[in-house]
CSV table of C-alpha atoms in Angstrom, one decimal:
chain,number,residue,atom,x,y,z
A,37,MET,CA,267.0,147.8,-27.2
A,38,ASP,CA,268.3,148.3,-23.7
A,39,PHE,CA,271.9,147.5,-23.3
A,40,SER,CA,271.9,148.6,-19.6
A,41,ILE,CA,271.0,145.0,-18.9
A,42,ILE,CA,274.3,144.0,-20.3
A,43,PHE,CA,276.2,146.5,-18.3
A,44,ASP,CA,274.5,145.5,-15.1
A,45,ASN,CA,275.4,141.8,-15.8
A,46,LEU,CA,278.9,142.3,-17.1
A,47,PRO,CA,280.3,140.2,-14.2
A,48,LEU,CA,278.2,137.2,-15.3
A,49,LEU,CA,279.4,137.6,-18.9
A,50,PHE,CA,283.0,137.9,-17.9
A,51,LYS,CA,282.7,134.8,-15.7
A,52,GLY,CA,281.3,133.0,-18.7
A,53,LEU,CA,284.1,134.4,-20.9
A,54,GLY,CA,286.6,132.9,-18.3
A,55,LEU,CA,285.0,129.5,-18.6
A,56,THR,CA,285.0,129.7,-22.4
A,57,LEU,CA,288.7,130.5,-22.5
A,58,GLN,CA,289.5,127.8,-19.9
A,59,LEU,CA,287.6,125.1,-21.8
A,60,LEU,CA,289.2,126.2,-25.0
A,61,ILE,CA,292.8,126.2,-23.7
A,62,ILE,CA,292.5,122.9,-21.8
A,63,SER,CA,290.9,121.1,-24.7
A,64,LEU,CA,293.4,122.5,-27.2
A,65,ILE,CA,296.4,121.4,-25.1
A,66,ALA,CA,294.9,117.9,-24.5
A,67,GLY,CA,293.9,117.6,-28.1
A,68,PHE,CA,297.3,118.7,-29.3
A,69,VAL,CA,299.0,116.1,-27.1
A,70,ILE,CA,296.7,113.3,-28.5
A,71,SER,CA,297.0,114.5,-32.1
A,72,ILE,CA,300.8,114.1,-32.4
A,73,PRO,CA,301.0,110.2,-32.0
A,74,LEU,CA,297.7,110.0,-33.8
A,75,SER,CA,299.0,111.9,-36.9
A,76,ILE,CA,302.2,109.8,-37.0
A,77,MET,CA,300.1,106.7,-36.9
A,78,ALA,CA,297.7,108.0,-39.6
A,79,ALA,CA,300.7,108.9,-41.8
A,80,SER,CA,302.3,105.5,-41.2
A,81,LYS,CA,302.8,102.9,-43.8
A,82,THR,CA,302.0,100.1,-41.4
A,83,LYS,CA,298.4,99.0,-41.6
A,84,TRP,CA,297.9,98.2,-37.9
A,85,ALA,CA,299.0,101.7,-37.0
A,86,ARG,CA,297.2,103.5,-39.8
A,87,ILE,CA,293.8,101.9,-39.8
A,88,PRO,CA,292.8,102.6,-36.1
A,89,ALA,CA,294.1,106.2,-36.3
A,90,LYS,CA,292.4,106.9,-39.6
A,91,SER,CA,289.1,105.4,-38.3
A,92,PHE,CA,289.2,107.6,-35.2
A,93,ILE,CA,289.8,110.7,-37.3
A,94,TYR,CA,287.0,109.7,-39.8
A,95,VAL,CA,284.4,109.1,-37.0
A,96,PHE,CA,285.2,112.3,-35.1
A,97,ARG,CA,285.3,114.5,-38.2
A,98,GLY,CA,282.3,112.8,-39.8
A,99,THR,CA,279.8,113.3,-36.9
A,100,PRO,CA,278.6,116.5,-35.3
A,101,LEU,CA,280.4,117.5,-32.1
A,102,LEU,CA,276.9,117.9,-30.5
A,103,ILE,CA,276.4,114.2,-30.9
A,104,GLN,CA,279.8,113.4,-29.5
A,105,ILE,CA,279.2,115.6,-26.4
A,106,PHE,CA,275.7,114.0,-26.0
A,107,ILE,CA,277.1,110.5,-26.2
A,108,ILE,CA,279.7,111.3,-23.5
A,109,TYR,CA,277.5,113.3,-21.2
A,110,TYR,CA,274.0,111.8,-21.5
A,111,GLY,CA,274.8,108.5,-23.3
A,112,LEU,CA,277.3,106.9,-21.0
A,113,SER,CA,274.9,107.0,-18.0
A,114,GLN,CA,273.1,104.1,-19.8
A,115,PHE,CA,275.8,101.7,-18.4
A,116,GLU,CA,275.3,100.7,-14.9
A,117,TRP,CA,278.8,99.3,-14.4
A,118,LEU,CA,280.2,102.8,-15.3
A,119,ARG,CA,277.8,104.6,-12.9
A,120,GLU,CA,279.0,102.3,-10.2
A,121,SER,CA,282.7,102.6,-10.9
A,122,LEU,CA,285.2,105.3,-9.8
A,123,LEU,CA,285.2,106.8,-13.2
A,124,TRP,CA,281.6,108.1,-12.6
A,125,GLY,CA,283.1,111.0,-10.6
A,126,PHE,CA,284.6,112.2,-13.9
A,127,PHE,CA,281.7,111.4,-16.3
A,128,LYS,CA,278.9,112.8,-14.2
A,129,GLU,CA,280.4,116.3,-14.4
A,130,ALA,CA,279.3,118.3,-17.5
A,131,TYR,CA,282.7,120.2,-17.2
A,132,TRP,CA,284.8,117.1,-17.7
A,133,CYS,CA,282.5,115.6,-20.3
A,134,ALA,CA,282.7,118.9,-22.3
A,135,ILE,CA,286.5,118.9,-22.1
A,136,LEU,CA,286.8,115.2,-23.1
A,137,ALA,CA,284.5,115.7,-26.1
A,138,PHE,CA,286.3,118.9,-27.2
A,139,ALA,CA,289.8,117.4,-26.7
A,140,LEU,CA,289.0,114.2,-28.7
A,141,ASN,CA,287.3,116.3,-31.5
A,142,THR,CA,290.1,118.8,-31.9
A,143,ALA,CA,292.6,115.9,-31.7
A,144,ALA,CA,291.0,114.3,-34.8
A,145,TYR,CA,290.9,117.6,-36.8
A,146,THR,CA,294.4,118.5,-35.7
A,147,ALA,CA,295.8,115.0,-36.5
A,148,GLU,CA,294.3,115.3,-40.0
A,149,ILE,CA,296.1,118.6,-40.4
A,150,PHE,CA,299.4,117.3,-39.1
A,151,ARG,CA,299.0,114.0,-41.1
A,152,GLY,CA,298.7,116.1,-44.3
A,153,ALA,CA,301.8,118.1,-43.4
A,154,ILE,CA,303.8,114.9,-42.5
A,155,VAL,CA,302.9,113.2,-45.8
A,156,GLN,CA,304.0,116.3,-47.7
A,157,THR,CA,307.4,116.7,-46.0
A,158,PRO,CA,309.9,117.3,-48.8
A,159,LYS,CA,311.8,114.1,-49.7
A,160,GLY,CA,315.1,115.9,-49.5
A,161,GLU,CA,314.7,116.7,-45.8
A,162,ILE,CA,314.0,113.0,-45.0
A,163,GLU,CA,316.9,111.9,-47.2
A,164,ALA,CA,319.2,114.3,-45.4
A,165,ALA,CA,318.1,112.9,-42.1
A,166,VAL,CA,318.8,109.4,-43.3
A,167,ALA,CA,322.2,110.4,-44.6
A,168,TYR,CA,323.0,111.7,-41.2
A,169,GLY,CA,322.4,108.2,-39.9
A,170,MET,CA,319.4,109.3,-37.8
A,171,SER,CA,317.1,106.6,-36.4
A,172,ARG,CA,313.4,106.6,-37.3
A,173,TRP,CA,312.7,108.2,-33.9
A,174,ASP,CA,315.3,111.0,-34.4
A,175,GLN,CA,314.1,111.6,-37.9
A,176,TYR,CA,310.6,112.4,-36.5
A,177,ARG,CA,311.9,114.3,-33.5
A,178,HIS,CA,314.4,116.5,-35.3
A,179,VAL,CA,313.3,116.7,-38.9
A,180,ILE,CA,309.8,115.6,-39.8
A,181,LEU,CA,307.7,116.9,-36.9
A,182,PRO,CA,309.4,120.3,-36.6
A,183,SER,CA,309.0,120.8,-40.3
A,184,ALA,CA,305.5,119.5,-40.5
A,185,LEU,CA,304.2,121.4,-37.5
A,186,ARG,CA,305.5,124.7,-38.8
A,187,ARG,CA,303.8,124.2,-42.1
A,188,SER,CA,300.6,123.4,-40.2
A,189,ILE,CA,300.4,126.7,-38.4
A,190,PRO,CA,298.0,128.5,-40.7
A,191,MET,CA,295.6,125.5,-40.8
A,192,TYR,CA,295.9,125.0,-37.1
A,193,GLY,CA,295.0,128.7,-36.6
A,194,ASN,CA,291.6,128.0,-38.3
A,195,GLU,CA,291.1,124.9,-36.1
A,196,VAL,CA,291.6,127.0,-33.0
A,197,ILE,CA,288.9,129.4,-34.2
A,198,PHE,CA,286.6,126.5,-34.9
A,199,MET,CA,287.2,125.2,-31.4
A,200,LEU,CA,286.5,128.6,-29.9
A,201,HIS,CA,283.1,128.5,-31.7
A,202,ALA,CA,282.5,124.9,-30.7
A,203,THR,CA,282.9,125.6,-27.0
A,204,VAL,CA,279.3,127.1,-27.1
A,205,LEU,CA,278.1,123.5,-26.9
A,206,ALA,CA,279.2,123.6,-23.2
A,207,GLY,CA,276.3,126.0,-22.8
A,208,VAL,CA,274.0,123.4,-24.2
A,209,ILE,CA,274.9,120.9,-21.5
A,210,THR,CA,274.2,123.3,-18.6
A,211,LEU,CA,277.6,124.9,-18.2
A,212,VAL,CA,277.7,128.7,-17.9
A,213,ASP,CA,280.2,129.7,-20.5
A,214,LEU,CA,279.9,132.9,-22.5
A,215,PHE,CA,277.0,131.4,-24.5
A,216,GLY,CA,275.4,129.9,-21.3
A,217,ALA,CA,275.6,133.4,-19.7
A,218,ALA,CA,273.9,135.0,-22.7
A,219,LYS,CA,271.2,132.3,-22.6
A,220,ILE,CA,270.6,133.1,-18.9
A,221,LEU,CA,270.3,136.8,-19.6
A,222,ASN,CA,267.9,136.1,-22.5
A,223,SER,CA,265.6,134.0,-20.4
A,224,ARG,CA,265.8,136.3,-17.4
A,225,TYR,CA,265.1,139.6,-19.2
A,226,TYR,CA,263.6,138.2,-22.5
A,227,ALA,CA,266.2,140.3,-24.3
A,228,PRO,CA,267.5,138.2,-27.2
A,229,PHE,CA,269.1,141.0,-29.1
A,230,GLU,CA,271.0,142.5,-26.2
A,231,SER,CA,272.2,139.1,-24.9
A,232,PHE,CA,273.2,137.4,-28.1
A,233,ILE,CA,274.6,140.4,-29.9
A,234,SER,CA,276.8,141.1,-26.8
A,235,ALA,CA,277.9,137.5,-26.7
A,236,GLY,CA,278.5,137.6,-30.4
A,237,LEU,CA,280.7,140.7,-30.0
A,238,PHE,CA,282.8,138.9,-27.3
A,239,TYR,CA,283.3,136.0,-29.6
A,240,LEU,CA,284.2,138.3,-32.5
A,241,VAL,CA,286.9,140.0,-30.4
A,242,ILE,CA,288.4,136.7,-29.3
A,243,THR,CA,288.3,135.5,-32.9
A,244,PHE,CA,290.2,138.5,-34.1
A,245,THR,CA,292.7,138.2,-31.2
A,246,ILE,CA,293.4,134.6,-32.2
A,247,VAL,CA,293.8,135.6,-35.9
A,248,PHE,CA,296.3,138.3,-34.7
A,249,ILE,CA,298.2,135.9,-32.5
A,250,PHE,CA,298.5,133.4,-35.3
A,251,LYS,CA,299.8,136.1,-37.7
A,252,LEU,CA,302.6,136.8,-35.2
A,253,ILE,CA,303.4,133.1,-34.8
A,254,GLU,CA,303.4,132.6,-38.6
A,255,GLY,CA,305.7,135.6,-39.0
A,256,HIS,CA,308.1,134.0,-36.5
A,257,PHE,CA,308.0,130.4,-37.5
A,258,LEU,CA,307.4,130.6,-41.2
A,259,LYS,CA,309.8,133.3,-42.1
A,260,HIS,CA,311.9,130.9,-44.1
A,261,LEU,CA,309.0,130.0,-46.3
A,262,LYS,CA,308.0,133.6,-47.2
A,263,ARG,CA,309.1,134.8,-50.6
B,93,MET,CA,263.0,94.9,-38.1
B,94,THR,CA,261.1,97.6,-36.3
B,95,GLU,CA,261.5,95.8,-33.0
B,96,ILE,CA,265.2,96.7,-32.8
B,97,PHE,CA,265.6,100.1,-31.2
B,98,GLY,CA,262.3,99.5,-29.3
B,99,GLY,CA,260.2,100.4,-32.3
B,100,TYR,CA,261.7,103.9,-32.4
B,101,LEU,CA,263.6,103.4,-35.7
B,102,PRO,CA,260.8,104.9,-37.9
B,103,MET,CA,260.8,108.0,-35.6
B,104,ILE,CA,264.6,108.4,-36.0
B,105,LEU,CA,264.3,108.0,-39.8
B,106,LYS,CA,261.6,110.6,-39.9
B,107,GLY,CA,263.9,112.9,-38.0
B,108,MET,CA,266.6,112.1,-40.6
B,109,VAL,CA,264.3,113.3,-43.4
B,110,VAL,CA,263.9,116.6,-41.5
B,111,THR,CA,267.7,116.8,-41.1
B,112,VAL,CA,268.2,116.3,-44.8
B,113,GLU,CA,265.5,118.8,-45.7
B,114,VAL,CA,267.0,121.4,-43.4
B,115,ALA,CA,270.4,120.7,-44.9
B,116,LEU,CA,269.3,120.9,-48.6
B,117,LEU,CA,267.2,124.0,-48.1
B,118,SER,CA,270.0,125.8,-46.2
B,119,LEU,CA,272.4,124.7,-49.0
B,120,ILE,CA,270.2,126.4,-51.6
B,121,LEU,CA,270.0,129.6,-49.6
B,122,SER,CA,273.7,129.6,-48.9
B,123,LEU,CA,274.5,129.1,-52.6
B,124,ALA,CA,272.4,132.1,-53.5
B,125,LEU,CA,274.0,134.3,-50.8
B,126,GLY,CA,277.4,133.0,-51.6
B,127,ILE,CA,277.1,133.9,-55.3
B,128,LEU,CA,275.8,137.4,-54.3
B,129,ALA,CA,278.6,137.9,-51.8
B,130,ALA,CA,281.4,136.7,-54.1
B,131,SER,CA,280.0,138.9,-57.0
B,132,ALA,CA,279.8,141.9,-54.7
B,133,ARG,CA,283.4,141.4,-53.4
B,134,LEU,CA,284.8,140.9,-56.9
B,135,TYR,CA,282.7,143.1,-59.2
B,136,GLY,CA,280.7,145.4,-56.8
B,137,GLY,CA,281.2,149.1,-56.1
B,138,PRO,CA,282.9,150.2,-52.8
B,139,ILE,CA,279.6,150.0,-50.8
B,140,ALA,CA,278.7,146.5,-52.0
B,141,LYS,CA,282.3,145.4,-51.4
B,142,ALA,CA,282.2,146.8,-47.8
B,143,ILE,CA,278.8,145.1,-47.1
B,144,ALA,CA,279.9,141.7,-48.5
B,145,GLY,CA,283.3,142.0,-46.7
B,146,THR,CA,281.7,142.7,-43.4
B,147,TYR,CA,279.1,139.9,-43.9
B,148,THR,CA,281.8,137.3,-44.5
B,149,THR,CA,284.1,138.4,-41.7
B,150,VAL,CA,281.4,138.9,-39.0
B,151,ILE,CA,279.6,135.7,-39.8
B,152,ARG,CA,282.8,133.7,-39.7
B,153,GLY,CA,283.8,135.3,-36.4
B,154,ILE,CA,280.6,134.3,-34.4
B,155,PRO,CA,279.6,130.8,-33.3
B,156,ASP,CA,276.7,129.4,-35.3
B,157,LEU,CA,274.6,128.7,-32.2
B,158,VAL,CA,274.8,132.3,-31.1
B,159,LEU,CA,273.5,133.4,-34.5
B,160,MET,CA,270.8,130.8,-34.4
B,161,MET,CA,269.6,131.9,-31.0
B,162,LEU,CA,269.7,135.5,-32.2
B,163,ILE,CA,267.6,134.8,-35.3
B,164,PHE,CA,265.2,132.4,-33.5
B,165,PHE,CA,264.5,134.5,-30.3
B,166,GLY,CA,265.2,137.8,-31.9
B,167,GLY,CA,263.0,137.1,-34.8
B,168,GLN,CA,260.3,136.1,-32.4
B,169,VAL,CA,260.5,139.5,-30.7
B,170,LEU,CA,260.7,141.4,-33.9
B,171,VAL,CA,257.7,139.6,-35.6
B,172,ASN,CA,255.6,140.2,-32.5
B,173,LYS,CA,256.5,143.8,-32.3
B,174,VAL,CA,255.4,144.3,-35.8
B,175,GLY,CA,252.4,142.0,-35.1
B,176,ASP,CA,251.2,144.2,-32.2
B,177,LYS,CA,251.0,147.2,-34.4
B,178,PHE,CA,248.8,145.4,-36.9
B,179,GLY,CA,246.9,143.4,-34.3
B,180,TRP,CA,247.9,140.0,-35.5
B,181,GLY,CA,248.0,138.3,-32.2
B,182,TYR,CA,250.9,136.2,-31.0
B,183,ILE,CA,253.0,134.5,-33.7
B,184,ASP,CA,255.4,131.7,-33.2
B,185,ILE,CA,258.6,131.6,-35.2
B,186,ASP,CA,258.9,128.1,-36.8
B,187,PRO,CA,262.3,126.5,-35.7
B,188,PHE,CA,262.4,124.9,-39.2
B,189,ILE,CA,262.4,128.4,-40.8
B,190,ALA,CA,264.8,129.9,-38.2
B,191,GLY,CA,267.2,126.9,-38.6
B,192,ILE,CA,267.3,127.2,-42.4
B,193,LEU,CA,267.7,131.0,-42.3
B,194,THR,CA,270.5,130.8,-39.9
B,195,ILE,CA,272.4,127.9,-41.5
B,196,GLY,CA,271.9,129.3,-45.0
B,197,PHE,CA,273.0,132.7,-43.8
B,198,ILE,CA,276.2,131.3,-42.1
B,199,PHE,CA,277.2,129.1,-45.0
B,200,GLY,CA,276.5,131.9,-47.5
B,201,ALA,CA,279.6,133.5,-46.0
B,202,TYR,CA,281.7,130.4,-46.5
B,203,MET,CA,280.3,129.7,-49.9
B,204,GLY,CA,281.1,133.3,-50.8
B,205,GLU,CA,284.7,132.8,-50.0
B,206,THR,CA,284.8,129.5,-51.9
B,207,PHE,CA,283.3,131.1,-55.0
B,208,ARG,CA,285.5,134.1,-54.8
B,209,GLY,CA,288.6,131.9,-54.6
B,210,ALA,CA,287.3,129.8,-57.5
B,211,ILE,CA,286.5,132.8,-59.7
B,212,MET,CA,289.9,134.2,-59.1
B,213,ALA,CA,291.5,130.9,-60.1
B,214,VAL,CA,290.0,131.0,-63.6
B,215,SER,CA,292.9,132.0,-65.8
B,216,LYS,CA,292.9,135.6,-67.0
B,217,GLY,CA,293.9,134.5,-70.5
B,218,GLU,CA,290.6,132.6,-71.0
B,219,ILE,CA,288.6,135.6,-70.0
B,220,GLU,CA,290.6,137.9,-72.2
B,221,ALA,CA,290.1,135.5,-75.1
B,222,GLY,CA,286.4,135.7,-74.5
B,223,HIS,CA,286.5,139.5,-74.7
B,224,ALA,CA,288.7,139.3,-77.8
B,225,TYR,CA,286.0,137.1,-79.5
B,226,GLY,CA,283.6,140.1,-79.0
B,227,MET,CA,281.6,138.5,-76.1
B,228,THR,CA,279.8,140.8,-73.8
B,229,SER,CA,280.8,140.8,-70.1
B,230,PHE,CA,277.7,138.7,-69.3
B,231,GLN,CA,278.5,136.2,-72.0
B,232,VAL,CA,282.1,135.9,-70.7
B,233,PHE,CA,280.7,135.2,-67.2
B,234,THR,CA,278.1,132.6,-68.3
B,235,HIS,CA,280.3,130.9,-71.0
B,236,ILE,CA,283.8,131.1,-69.5
B,237,THR,CA,284.1,132.3,-65.9
B,238,PHE,CA,281.2,130.3,-64.5
B,239,PRO,CA,281.9,126.9,-66.1
B,240,GLY,CA,285.6,127.5,-65.3
B,241,MET,CA,285.1,128.3,-61.7
B,242,ILE,CA,282.8,125.2,-61.0
B,243,ARG,CA,285.8,122.9,-61.2
B,244,HIS,CA,287.8,125.0,-58.8
B,245,ALA,CA,284.8,125.4,-56.4
B,246,ILE,CA,284.0,121.7,-56.1
B,247,PRO,CA,286.4,120.7,-53.2
B,248,GLY,CA,285.6,123.8,-51.2
B,249,PHE,CA,281.9,123.4,-51.9
B,250,PHE,CA,281.9,119.9,-50.6
B,251,ASN,CA,283.8,120.8,-47.6
B,252,ASN,CA,281.2,123.4,-46.8
B,253,TRP,CA,278.4,121.0,-47.4
B,254,LEU,CA,279.9,118.4,-45.0
B,255,VAL,CA,280.3,121.0,-42.3
B,256,LEU,CA,276.8,122.3,-43.0
B,257,VAL,CA,275.3,118.8,-42.6
B,258,LYS,CA,276.9,118.5,-39.2
B,259,THR,CA,275.7,122.0,-38.2
B,260,THR,CA,272.1,121.0,-38.8
B,261,ALA,CA,272.3,119.1,-35.5
B,262,LEU,CA,272.0,122.4,-33.8
B,263,VAL,CA,268.4,122.9,-34.9
B,264,SER,CA,267.5,120.3,-32.2
B,265,VAL,CA,268.6,122.9,-29.6
B,266,ILE,CA,265.8,125.3,-30.8
B,267,GLY,CA,263.3,122.5,-30.7
B,268,LEU,CA,263.1,121.3,-34.3
B,269,GLU,CA,262.3,117.6,-34.4
B,270,ASP,CA,265.3,116.5,-36.4
B,271,MET,CA,267.1,113.2,-35.9
B,272,VAL,CA,269.1,114.5,-32.9
B,273,PHE,CA,265.9,115.7,-31.2
B,274,ASN,CA,264.1,112.4,-31.8
B,275,ALA,CA,267.1,110.5,-30.6
B,276,LYS,CA,266.9,112.4,-27.3
B,277,VAL,CA,263.2,111.6,-27.0
B,278,ALA,CA,263.6,107.9,-27.8
B,279,GLY,CA,266.8,107.5,-25.7
B,280,ASP,CA,265.1,109.1,-22.7
B,281,THR,CA,262.0,107.1,-23.0
B,282,LEU,CA,263.8,103.8,-23.3
B,283,ARG,CA,266.6,104.8,-21.0
B,284,GLN,CA,269.0,104.0,-23.8
B,285,PRO,CA,270.5,107.5,-24.7
B,286,PHE,CA,273.8,105.9,-25.7
B,287,THR,CA,272.2,103.5,-28.2
B,288,PHE,CA,270.2,106.3,-29.9
B,289,TYR,CA,272.9,108.9,-30.0
B,290,VAL,CA,275.3,106.4,-31.5
B,291,LEU,CA,272.7,105.4,-34.1
B,292,VAL,CA,272.3,109.1,-35.1
B,293,GLY,CA,276.1,109.4,-35.3
B,294,VAL,CA,276.2,106.4,-37.7
B,295,LEU,CA,273.4,108.0,-39.8
B,296,PHE,CA,275.5,111.2,-40.0
B,297,LEU,CA,278.4,109.1,-41.2
B,298,LEU,CA,276.2,107.6,-43.8
B,299,ILE,CA,275.3,111.0,-45.2
B,300,THR,CA,279.0,111.9,-45.2
B,301,ALA,CA,279.8,108.7,-47.1
B,302,ILE,CA,277.1,109.3,-49.7
B,303,SER,CA,278.3,112.9,-50.2
B,304,ASP,CA,281.8,111.7,-50.7
B,305,LEU,CA,280.6,109.4,-53.5
B,306,ALA,CA,278.7,112.3,-55.1
B,307,MET,CA,281.8,114.5,-54.9
B,308,LYS,CA,284.0,111.9,-56.7
B,309,TRP,CA,281.4,111.7,-59.4
B,310,LEU,CA,281.1,115.5,-59.8
B,311,GLU,CA,284.9,115.9,-59.9
B,312,ARG,CA,285.2,113.3,-62.6
B,313,ARG,CA,282.4,115.0,-64.6
B,314,TYR,CA,284.0,118.4,-64.5
B,315,LYS,CA,287.6,117.3,-65.0
B,316,ILE,CA,289.0,118.3,-68.4
B,317,GLY,CA,291.2,116.0,-70.4
B,318,GLY,CA,294.9,116.1,-69.4
B,319,HIS,CA,294.3,117.5,-65.9
């Protein structure tokens, strides 16, 4: 094994790393924003709010992300009206298709985590909010969501790691993320061990960093639940 | 009937058989590795514990596709290096085998954690009672710990299985003709990529739905009275 290939190509790998982190962060933020209303709808007692949200979550959690990204990036080109519309500027770019697919996917998983936490909100907390004369909106804003989101932190940490690992699919649709960079090195030098072991180590380090960050966040926000 | 999907439906269904085969064979491998890993972490000596601990941590820290590429391309290099010495000529690694090995290897780590948790959930009192009856450690395991842990392992096991099924979509990236691969061929030929990727998405949902039914059945079967 000759790891000098890796040292000579560190700039490429670091550029890939940059794209991986960029894709991860943008999709997580977008996914989080979508997941909040989605989780409230999915936890709702009203049918017309619950059924669409639950269907969205079911479909996105039940199918492979690879299929979702293929439908958006390759599939949508089937429609001529879309290719001729202004939206095509967005959908022809692998970058935006990847972000859209990642964001919708993580939104579904995150919404399911939040929905579970909302449903399990202790009754006393909600009764206290009602007793204070809070409107439904205020109950969500000041009591239910802050409480549910805090309790979701450990599960959400796992979701962030899953998303990090899922970003490799960007490398499948031609983008040069960390995985894409490793693929290029492998085909250029025919060096599968060097390329993929190095990429694997990069991912391992990011994974451990995320785990560490979430330990800190948990320590801060879940102090009151520790015994 | 065959005329819908331009006559390509049989090809997609053939791909679905490959998908299910890969999933089931990887499942068997992952169960074997999972039991090994869990036993090593719970009952093994310090070396076995360290190896199993590293295995579960490292595998869960690296994206599946990176591992798959490593095994597929790396295995190719390795086999041919050995082959050169013995004068075998060029050997191709079968993507079917590479896919099963990788997916089995990855989910072995997840299954290991599921089984470890399930074994730890079996109550100490039951195990002590077994010993008090004069059972050997092996008898305690086969008659008490193992049947007891199954119940606790079912939810985690099914969760792993559902993720595993979706992960099989990745074998299309290394060229195995599963249903995702065949959908690409059919979609490109007929210029209907959207139609075929959506069809495959629906078939994945079908597998998920059937698995859900199987899980409900198993949970009922292993439930004990009063729980």
